Each structure stands twice: as structure tokens, then as C-alpha cells.
């Protein structure tokens, strides 16, 4: 593949529930299957030279789901982090999170912190998990930080105080499952992202489809407002 790797890929991993329903399984089985796909995509991204992979794992709106599903997702996240730690370390991957994790249980917060701490020297790729993440919530938090620090409200300062501080803007945004909307994901950071919507449900997404998207991205002309 002669493609230039994008620096930042962001994914809205959607369709776990419908994937499960089609197989007469519980929605939770779809979430478990979806978690497995993350490893393949992360390893592949690091292999081809992507620097940031930002994954929407739980939105500020997902608390509206049935209590049992939310609890399942929290447990799955804890299991995922514990399971992936050796793989992150082996592959020189750093974990970072965006979103307001203070609403999570103390034990989950601890696992997140430990994983971040133990992978902090990873230089190949940063996997960014969006957890209790909502773009509007993030922007409000950034503006509050500016007020606290008595900083001028301008683009540079807002950007530096978002949860994604220091990260490049999104090059490729992918949403699986056929829905064509942003669902409160990285509104600021997607300002000039190239967007790709695939009908594939997240548990069926794979590195070949990602490669096709990256090829397509390489053929697009990004003008950023110029001519
Ligand atoms: C995405 O899959 C995973 C999360 C939002 C946590 P969904 O659970 O939204 O799956 P669908 O959209 O109902 O199929
Ligand atoms: C977006 O998917 C959130 C995540 C993938 C974590 P949703 O399934 O929650 O979004 P809507 O409700 O269809 O917009
Ligand atoms: Mg969904």
C-alpha cells in the first residue's frame, strides 16, 4: 500500500446492538464482539504509522440506556483495559482517555489511571478512548478552564484546553453501522475531517475495510477553505 498514513483517525464504533439482534443474540454479545475488533484495528493502525486512534466507547448520552446494559459496558471496559495492558506495552502503545470519567466507579477510574500510567512511555500510537464523552460537555469544560486561568477566549486557547489538548485534528472520521450523524463526537476536532460512513456493523469491521477507507482518503483533495 503506497498510501500516506493519516495522523489521526477517529471512529464512532456503532452497530453492536443490531449486529447481535441479527444473530438472535443479546445486545451485550454485540458489545463483547465489538471489543475484540478494537485490538485488530489498533494494531493495524500502529503498523501503518497512524499516531492517534480515537474511539467512541461511551457517550454522555449513553447513560440513557437500560441500567443493565450500562453496567455491562462498564464491566466490559474494565475487562478490556486489563486484558489489553500487556498488548499495549508490547506494541509501544499509549492509552489516553477523553471525556469526564469522574462519573465512573472508583474502581474503574483506578484501572483507567493505572493503564494510562503504565503505558505513558508508548511512542508508536496513542489509543484514545472517549469515555463518558460528549463534545458539547468537553467544550464547556474547556471554556470553564479558560475562565479559571483568566485566559482570553480564542481558538488557540480553547483548543489547548480541550480534552484532546496536544493532539492533531482528526484526518479521517469513520462511523460504522449506516448511521450518518456525529452524535456529539469531536465537533471541534472534526472541523476539517474527511468523513466516511459504512453500513458495516462495528463487530464486522476489519483492517481491509480500513485500508480501503485510507486509500479513498488519499485520493481526496483537502482544500481547507483554499482553492
Ligand atoms: C455502539 O453500538 C456501542 C455503544 C454505543 C456503546 P450500539 O450499542 O449503539 O449498537 P446499535 O446502534 O444499537 O446497533
Ligand atoms: C454513539 O453511538 C456513541 C458511541 C458509539 C459510543 P450511539 O448509538 O449512542 O448514537 P445514536 O444514539 O445512534 O446517535
Ligand atoms: Mg448505536
Short mmCIF file of C-alpha atoms in Angstrom, two decimals, residues 88-89 91-95 118-126:
data_model
loop_
_atom_site.label_atom_id
_atom_site.label_comp_id
_atom_site.label_asym_id
_atom_site.label_seq_id
_atom_site.Cartn_x
_atom_site.Cartn_y
_atom_site.Cartn_z
CA UNK A 88 -0.25 -2.03 24.72
CA UNK A 89 3.15 -2.41 26.37
CA UNK A 91 3.35 -2.78 20.92
CA UNK A 92 4.60 0.52 22.37
CA UNK A 93 1.04 1.91 22.54
CA UNK A 94 -0.03 4.60 24.95
CA UNK A 95 -3.56 4.80 26.35
CA UNK A 118 1.77 2.04 32.81
CA UNK A 119 1.59 2.91 29.10
CA UNK A 120 2.70 6.53 29.37
CA UNK A 121 6.01 5.89 27.59
CA UNK A 122 4.36 4.39 24.49
CA UNK A 123 5.50 6.28 21.41
CA UNK A 124 4.20 4.28 18.43
CA UNK A 125 0.49 5.08 18.65
CA UNK A 126 -1.86 6.62 21.18
#
